[in-house]
Amino acid sequence: MARIGGWMLSKLKFVSNGIHFRVLMLVIGLAVTLVAAQFVTDTVLETQKVRDQRLVEARSITTVVARSLENQFDYFELSDIEEILKSVRFTEHVTQVSAVDRELTFFLDGDPATPTLLPVGNNAEQIKAIKTGKPDFSITDDAITVAEPLLRDGSAIGAVMIRFENPTFSEVMWPILQSNFFSLVPILSLGIILAGILVKQITSPLLRLSETAEQVADGDLKRTMPIEGPNEIRQLGLAFSGMIGKLKENIEQIYELAYVDRTTQLPNREFFRKELTRAIRRAVRQKVTGGLLFVDLDGFKRVNDTHGHDAGDAILSQFSERLANVLRAEDLIAFKAMNAMETEEGDSDNANKNKQMLARLGGDEFTVLLSEIREPTDAATVSQRIIEAVSEPFDINGAKVNIGASVGIAIFPRDGSDYQTILKSADMAMYQAKEEGKNTYRYFSSELNAEASRRMEIEQDLRIALEENNQLELYYQPKIHCSSALPKSAEALIRWKHPEKGMIPPLDFINIAEDCGLILPLGKWVLEQACKQLKAFEDEGIDISIAVNISTAQFERPDLSDIVIEVLNQTGANPANLELELTESMAMQNPDVALKHINILKKLGVRFAIDDFGTGYSNLSQLSRLPFDVFKIDRSFVDKLTNREDEHGRIIVRTILGMANSLNYETVAEGVETVSQLEFLSEYGCTYAQGYYFARPMPSKEFYQWYTAWNKQDDSVVAALMRQGSAA
Ligand code: C2E
Ligand code: MG
Ligand code: MG
């Protein structure tokens, strides 16, 4: 209760402190004062009027009484005169009457109870009237006294006095108040309501104005103010909005001076310091990796010395353009002048997630901030592109000038967790790059350098492998239909027989091929080989389909479906025997593109499988929106089936199978290595099993042999293998 009281009190205080309330009170106060003043004036005038009337009335009554008395004054009985006076005495407003004779021998007051001969109550007016023979009167605050002589033959024989009430201010006021009350109250109420509305019209824009001012003061310069209300306030609002605009402009100018490099229009060292500090903090907090590239031009001094400083500036501008283009092409955002300001405002982690920033530290030193990268090697990919972009000659007034770039890479928080350390690490790495021949990149960490050069080597070797066409080969691993025990399909898996390094597993080069773009020719090559094999199977009457793995970079290409159709046409393979394997992240990253490819190819009969299902973050119901045919349960889940104690793993596999079956998807279990895994999978309705238990991936020749042998096997052997009585 006390709390409610307190709340109401504070609310009341808030309202009473509000400008609207106070202005309304002022208006009401003024109105009431005006009405009161008007009322007092009215009453004073009315009082005067009533008194004047009363005087006229008093004089005429007194004259009438005097005239009726004077003729017979001497002949009247005193009691008769008393009677006449009595009749007057009780008329309205009369408070006293009296009549006296000239000698003041009697005094009659209209009250028979009082003695007639007592000369009391004579008053100055009466005596004056006798003496002068003329009427006389006096007015005091509460009485009007009129005396009239009783004349005979021109001289006074006596006098009559009548005293009337003189109306007071308050007497006059009440009737006025009463008569005005009923007209005044509605008018006053209406006036107050109108005043309220009017005041609101004035105070609302004022309130908005002060709100806007507060927000602007808090730094929200994007705030605009709706300009309405009376003319003056509109002017004020306009002036205020103009002021905000000017303020914003000025701040932007200050910002530009403080944070933007004049020559290149890129963020400067100070801005970069803030951004890097923020990116490091975020990386530490969210346990992600970021990269800093320190880029220094090779041979810039020479250009400056031979072509002059203007040429130097032009090179810096062109260079920063090219850098920005590289970053843009990488789907990164290069920050230019004003963009910088917007990013300064929110510190939202998500907004910063993919933020890349290009800045000029001074001279020919630039930095590229990669706020978040998947792995340290991503920084090398960007560095390599920057070096390539710089390798094209620059144009100085028609002359071609060659310069290069050395890039030092620091990875945070790995190489340091503050601005100074990271910048120094990248700087040192850049010097190393310069020392080791320029026009190259180096990591600060020696391990990363080793990793980078390994990747570079693989990239170069893979290029050769693709050209020479004798190092790469497709292996095939069968998928066995669980209920018929027939090998209905085979997955094509790439193998690279490196002339020096020996067999390189796909996981060691596929992602490098993705990073450097080689995946496109590689992927096409795989598709061609697989389709040729498919055609060969078909020609030989072998009823088997082939599954080909598609990588993200391939899948994101808008021409993937065209390429697949082209290869199918060239090889003459039956599309219905081709299956494409995608991972769930690929499908979910860009479901629209995925759907487009899938729809086009499915019309031809190509089937789609989700590979490594369960390792991504999506779930079956999300994926089921895309028309897939097959789900391949990841090997890690099948692994869990080995341990009979691991009830959790078994439940997961059972659930996936149950859901897939109910949604009418086929399922493939990957990495089946034991009969107990196979049994469990078959029992819960898995469609196909793939794994070392049946066969490892094999070159096509070996695959033929395996296939023939499998089909020749005695049913009982197959049944024993499958441990399913009805299998064969
Ligand atoms: P994936 O598509 O999930 O292929 C299955 C991987 O599991 C293959 O490894 C296969 O050899 C292996 N595997 C099959 N059965 C068993 C088993 O019983 N136990 C164990 N431990 N492993 C088994 P591989 O050939 O090394 O390929 C690895 C990954 O490389 C593939 O995973 C696929 O994502 C990628 N890959 C392979 N070939 C290609 C290709 O031609 N193009 C693309 N884009 N990616 C490919
Ligand atoms: Mg696969
Ligand atoms: Mg897989």
PDB file of N, CA and C in Angstrom, residues 653-705:
ATOM      1  N   VAL A 653      21.783 -42.660 -33.204  1.00  0.00           N
ATOM      2  CA  VAL A 653      21.686 -43.317 -34.516  1.00  0.00           C
ATOM      3  C   VAL A 653      20.250 -43.804 -34.761  1.00  0.00           C
ATOM      4  N   ARG A 654      19.663 -44.389 -33.710  1.00  0.00           N
ATOM      5  CA  ARG A 654      18.296 -44.895 -33.846  1.00  0.00           C
ATOM      6  C   ARG A 654      17.334 -43.756 -34.180  1.00  0.00           C
ATOM      7  N   THR A 655      17.554 -42.611 -33.507  1.00  0.00           N
ATOM      8  CA  THR A 655      16.671 -41.462 -33.747  1.00  0.00           C
ATOM      9  C   THR A 655      16.819 -40.961 -35.177  1.00  0.00           C
ATOM     10  N   ILE A 656      18.089 -40.829 -35.622  1.00  0.00           N
ATOM     11  CA  ILE A 656      18.298 -40.337 -36.994  1.00  0.00           C
ATOM     12  C   ILE A 656      17.626 -41.285 -37.985  1.00  0.00           C
ATOM     13  N   LEU A 657      17.829 -42.587 -37.777  1.00  0.00           N
ATOM     14  CA  LEU A 657      17.239 -43.562 -38.707  1.00  0.00           C
ATOM     15  C   LEU A 657      15.714 -43.482 -38.673  1.00  0.00           C
ATOM     16  N   GLY A 658      15.188 -43.377 -37.463  1.00  0.00           N
ATOM     17  CA  GLY A 658      13.735 -43.332 -37.316  1.00  0.00           C
ATOM     18  C   GLY A 658      13.150 -42.120 -38.047  1.00  0.00           C
ATOM     19  N   MET A 659      13.786 -40.966 -37.824  1.00  0.00           N
ATOM     20  CA  MET A 659      13.274 -39.749 -38.473  1.00  0.00           C
ATOM     21  C   MET A 659      13.407 -39.831 -39.989  1.00  0.00           C
ATOM     22  N   ALA A 660      14.582 -40.278 -40.445  1.00  0.00           N
ATOM     23  CA  ALA A 660      14.818 -40.355 -41.898  1.00  0.00           C
ATOM     24  C   ALA A 660      13.809 -41.306 -42.541  1.00  0.00           C
ATOM     25  N   ASN A 661      13.569 -42.458 -41.893  1.00  0.00           N
ATOM     26  CA  ASN A 661      12.603 -43.413 -42.441  1.00  0.00           C
ATOM     27  C   ASN A 661      11.206 -42.824 -42.504  1.00  0.00           C
ATOM     28  N   SER A 662      10.853 -42.130 -41.416  1.00  0.00           N
ATOM     29  CA  SER A 662       9.491 -41.602 -41.419  1.00  0.00           C
ATOM     30  C   SER A 662       9.347 -40.495 -42.457  1.00  0.00           C
ATOM     31  N   LEU A 663      10.451 -39.836 -42.807  1.00  0.00           N
ATOM     32  CA  LEU A 663      10.373 -38.797 -43.846  1.00  0.00           C
ATOM     33  C   LEU A 663      10.666 -39.370 -45.239  1.00  0.00           C
ATOM     34  N   ASN A 664      10.770 -40.705 -45.290  1.00  0.00           N
ATOM     35  CA  ASN A 664      10.999 -41.405 -46.568  1.00  0.00           C
ATOM     36  C   ASN A 664      12.334 -41.116 -47.231  1.00  0.00           C
ATOM     37  N   TYR A 665      13.365 -40.895 -46.404  1.00  0.00           N
ATOM     38  CA  TYR A 665      14.689 -40.733 -46.977  1.00  0.00           C
ATOM     39  C   TYR A 665      15.418 -42.066 -46.915  1.00  0.00           C
ATOM     40  N   GLU A 666      16.298 -42.268 -47.885  1.00  0.00           N
ATOM     41  CA  GLU A 666      17.197 -43.411 -47.773  1.00  0.00           C
ATOM     42  C   GLU A 666      18.323 -43.009 -46.849  1.00  0.00           C
ATOM     43  N   THR A 667      18.949 -44.003 -46.229  1.00  0.00           N
ATOM     44  CA  THR A 667      20.052 -43.676 -45.329  1.00  0.00           C
ATOM     45  C   THR A 667      21.276 -44.512 -45.681  1.00  0.00           C
ATOM     46  N   VAL A 668      22.436 -43.892 -45.505  1.00  0.00           N
ATOM     47  CA  VAL A 668      23.693 -44.625 -45.682  1.00  0.00           C
ATOM     48  C   VAL A 668      24.479 -44.449 -44.401  1.00  0.00           C
ATOM     49  N   ALA A 669      24.963 -45.544 -43.833  1.00  0.00           N
ATOM     50  CA  ALA A 669      25.826 -45.428 -42.667  1.00  0.00           C
ATOM     51  C   ALA A 669      27.269 -45.453 -43.157  1.00  0.00           C
ATOM     52  N   GLU A 670      28.021 -44.412 -42.779  1.00  0.00           N
ATOM     53  CA  GLU A 670      29.419 -44.317 -43.214  1.00  0.00           C
ATOM     54  C   GLU A 670      30.326 -45.001 -42.195  1.00  0.00           C
ATOM     55  N   GLY A 671      31.416 -45.543 -42.685  1.00  0.00           N
ATOM     56  CA  GLY A 671      32.456 -46.069 -41.782  1.00  0.00           C
ATOM     57  C   GLY A 671      32.033 -47.295 -40.996  1.00  0.00           C
ATOM     58  N   VAL A 672      31.274 -48.175 -41.646  1.00  0.00           N
ATOM     59  CA  VAL A 672      30.884 -49.412 -40.951  1.00  0.00           C
ATOM     60  C   VAL A 672      32.090 -50.354 -40.952  1.00  0.00           C
ATOM     61  N   GLU A 673      32.542 -50.690 -39.759  1.00  0.00           N
ATOM     62  CA  GLU A 673      33.760 -51.516 -39.682  1.00  0.00           C
ATOM     63  C   GLU A 673      33.518 -52.871 -39.027  1.00  0.00           C
ATOM     64  N   THR A 674      32.404 -53.021 -38.324  1.00  0.00           N
ATOM     65  CA  THR A 674      32.189 -54.303 -37.646  1.00  0.00           C
ATOM     66  C   THR A 674      30.789 -54.838 -37.944  1.00  0.00           C
ATOM     67  N   VAL A 675      30.670 -56.123 -37.727  1.00  0.00           N
ATOM     68  CA  VAL A 675      29.383 -56.767 -37.988  1.00  0.00           C
ATOM     69  C   VAL A 675      28.329 -56.299 -36.990  1.00  0.00           C
ATOM     70  N   SER A 676      28.789 -55.988 -35.763  1.00  0.00           N
ATOM     71  CA  SER A 676      27.782 -55.563 -34.782  1.00  0.00           C
ATOM     72  C   SER A 676      27.192 -54.198 -35.165  1.00  0.00           C
ATOM     73  N   GLN A 677      28.042 -53.352 -35.718  1.00  0.00           N
ATOM     74  CA  GLN A 677      27.513 -52.058 -36.192  1.00  0.00           C
ATOM     75  C   GLN A 677      26.471 -52.316 -37.275  1.00  0.00           C
ATOM     76  N   LEU A 678      26.845 -53.219 -38.209  1.00  0.00           N
ATOM     77  CA  LEU A 678      25.957 -53.522 -39.338  1.00  0.00           C
ATOM     78  C   LEU A 678      24.622 -54.057 -38.844  1.00  0.00           C
ATOM     79  N   GLU A 679      24.718 -54.953 -37.849  1.00  0.00           N
ATOM     80  CA  GLU A 679      23.482 -55.555 -37.318  1.00  0.00           C
ATOM     81  C   GLU A 679      22.552 -54.506 -36.740  1.00  0.00           C
ATOM     82  N   PHE A 680      23.162 -53.643 -35.936  1.00  0.00           N
ATOM     83  CA  PHE A 680      22.366 -52.602 -35.301  1.00  0.00           C
ATOM     84  C   PHE A 680      21.698 -51.716 -36.366  1.00  0.00           C
ATOM     85  N   LEU A 681      22.498 -51.335 -37.359  1.00  0.00           N
ATOM     86  CA  LEU A 681      21.991 -50.443 -38.412  1.00  0.00           C
ATOM     87  C   LEU A 681      20.859 -51.096 -39.201  1.00  0.00           C
ATOM     88  N   SER A 682      21.076 -52.389 -39.559  1.00  0.00           N
ATOM     89  CA  SER A 682      20.039 -53.083 -40.334  1.00  0.00           C
ATOM     90  C   SER A 682      18.765 -53.193 -39.509  1.00  0.00           C
ATOM     91  N   GLU A 683      18.975 -53.496 -38.224  1.00  0.00           N
ATOM     92  CA  GLU A 683      17.808 -53.694 -37.364  1.00  0.00           C
ATOM     93  C   GLU A 683      16.931 -52.439 -37.322  1.00  0.00           C
ATOM     94  N   TYR A 684      17.592 -51.266 -37.327  1.00  0.00           N
ATOM     95  CA  TYR A 684      16.812 -50.029 -37.245  1.00  0.00           C
ATOM     96  C   TYR A 684      16.546 -49.410 -38.612  1.00  0.00           C
ATOM     97  N   GLY A 685      16.664 -50.221 -39.656  1.00  0.00           N
ATOM     98  CA  GLY A 685      16.148 -49.788 -40.959  1.00  0.00           C
ATOM     99  C   GLY A 685      17.090 -48.953 -41.791  1.00  0.00           C
ATOM    100  N   CYS A 686      18.409 -49.018 -41.563  1.00  0.00           N
ATOM    101  CA  CYS A 686      19.334 -48.264 -42.398  1.00  0.00           C
ATOM    102  C   CYS A 686      19.330 -48.884 -43.810  1.00  0.00           C
ATOM    103  N   THR A 687      19.329 -48.031 -44.855  1.00  0.00           N
ATOM    104  CA  THR A 687      19.197 -48.578 -46.211  1.00  0.00           C
ATOM    105  C   THR A 687      20.506 -49.158 -46.734  1.00  0.00           C
ATOM    106  N   TYR A 688      21.596 -48.373 -46.577  1.00  0.00           N
ATOM    107  CA  TYR A 688      22.892 -48.827 -47.107  1.00  0.00           C
ATOM    108  C   TYR A 688      23.959 -48.749 -46.024  1.00  0.00           C
ATOM    109  N   ALA A 689      24.961 -49.627 -46.166  1.00  0.00           N
ATOM    110  CA  ALA A 689      26.112 -49.551 -45.273  1.00  0.00           C
ATOM    111  C   ALA A 689      27.363 -49.422 -46.129  1.00  0.00           C
ATOM    112  N   GLN A 690      28.278 -48.553 -45.670  1.00  0.00           N
ATOM    113  CA  GLN A 690      29.512 -48.305 -46.416  1.00  0.00           C
ATOM    114  C   GLN A 690      30.645 -48.332 -45.406  1.00  0.00           C
ATOM    115  N   GLY A 691      31.723 -49.041 -45.727  1.00  0.00           N
ATOM    116  CA  GLY A 691      32.823 -49.026 -44.768  1.00  0.00           C
ATOM    117  C   GLY A 691      33.816 -50.137 -45.004  1.00  0.00           C
ATOM    118  N   TYR A 692      34.877 -50.077 -44.219  1.00  0.00           N
ATOM    119  CA  TYR A 692      35.960 -51.045 -44.396  1.00  0.00           C
ATOM    120  C   TYR A 692      35.481 -52.479 -44.163  1.00  0.00           C
ATOM    121  N   TYR A 693      34.376 -52.628 -43.431  1.00  0.00           N
ATOM    122  CA  TYR A 693      33.864 -53.982 -43.191  1.00  0.00           C
ATOM    123  C   TYR A 693      33.619 -54.692 -44.518  1.00  0.00           C
ATOM    124  N   PHE A 694      33.145 -53.965 -45.503  1.00  0.00           N
ATOM    125  CA  PHE A 694      32.912 -54.555 -46.831  1.00  0.00           C
ATOM    126  C   PHE A 694      34.112 -54.368 -47.735  1.00  0.00           C
ATOM    127  N   ALA A 695      34.553 -53.122 -47.846  1.00  0.00           N
ATOM    128  CA  ALA A 695      35.689 -52.844 -48.720  1.00  0.00           C
ATOM    129  C   ALA A 695      36.188 -51.433 -48.491  1.00  0.00           C
ATOM    130  N   ARG A 696      37.489 -51.264 -48.699  1.00  0.00           N
ATOM    131  CA  ARG A 696      38.071 -49.928 -48.663  1.00  0.00           C
ATOM    132  C   ARG A 696      37.848 -49.288 -50.024  1.00  0.00           C
ATOM    133  N   PRO A 697      38.065 -47.992 -50.154  1.00  0.00           N
ATOM    134  CA  PRO A 697      38.003 -47.398 -51.495  1.00  0.00           C
ATOM    135  C   PRO A 697      39.080 -48.039 -52.368  1.00  0.00           C
ATOM    136  N   MET A 698      38.702 -48.350 -53.636  1.00  0.00           N
ATOM    137  CA  MET A 698      39.643 -49.092 -54.503  1.00  0.00           C
ATOM    138  C   MET A 698      39.701 -48.430 -55.864  1.00  0.00           C
ATOM    139  N   PRO A 699      40.865 -48.607 -56.579  1.00  0.00           N
ATOM    140  CA  PRO A 699      40.925 -48.148 -57.961  1.00  0.00           C
ATOM    141  C   PRO A 699      39.882 -48.918 -58.768  1.00  0.00           C
ATOM    142  N   SER A 700      39.478 -48.387 -59.901  1.00  0.00           N
ATOM    143  CA  SER A 700      38.344 -48.981 -60.601  1.00  0.00           C
ATOM    144  C   SER A 700      38.598 -50.451 -60.975  1.00  0.00           C
ATOM    145  N   LYS A 701      39.820 -50.730 -61.350  1.00  0.00           N
ATOM    146  CA  LYS A 701      40.139 -52.103 -61.749  1.00  0.00           C
ATOM    147  C   LYS A 701      39.851 -53.074 -60.601  1.00  0.00           C
ATOM    148  N   GLU A 702      40.364 -52.686 -59.447  1.00  0.00           N
ATOM    149  CA  GLU A 702      40.174 -53.536 -58.274  1.00  0.00           C
ATOM    150  C   GLU A 702      38.691 -53.625 -57.905  1.00  0.00           C
ATOM    151  N   PHE A 703      38.021 -52.504 -58.114  1.00  0.00           N
ATOM    152  CA  PHE A 703      36.602 -52.475 -57.783  1.00  0.00           C
ATOM    153  C   PHE A 703      35.835 -53.523 -58.590  1.00  0.00           C
ATOM    154  N   TYR A 704      36.193 -53.608 -59.910  1.00  0.00           N
ATOM    155  CA  TYR A 704      35.562 -54.625 -60.770  1.00  0.00           C
ATOM    156  C   TYR A 704      35.745 -56.010 -60.178  1.00  0.00           C
ATOM    157  N   GLN A 705      37.014 -56.259 -59.798  1.00  0.00           N
ATOM    158  CA  GLN A 705      37.312 -57.594 -59.266  1.00  0.00           C
ATOM    159  C   GLN A 705      36.499 -57.858 -58.002  1.00  0.00           C
TER     160      GLN A 705
END
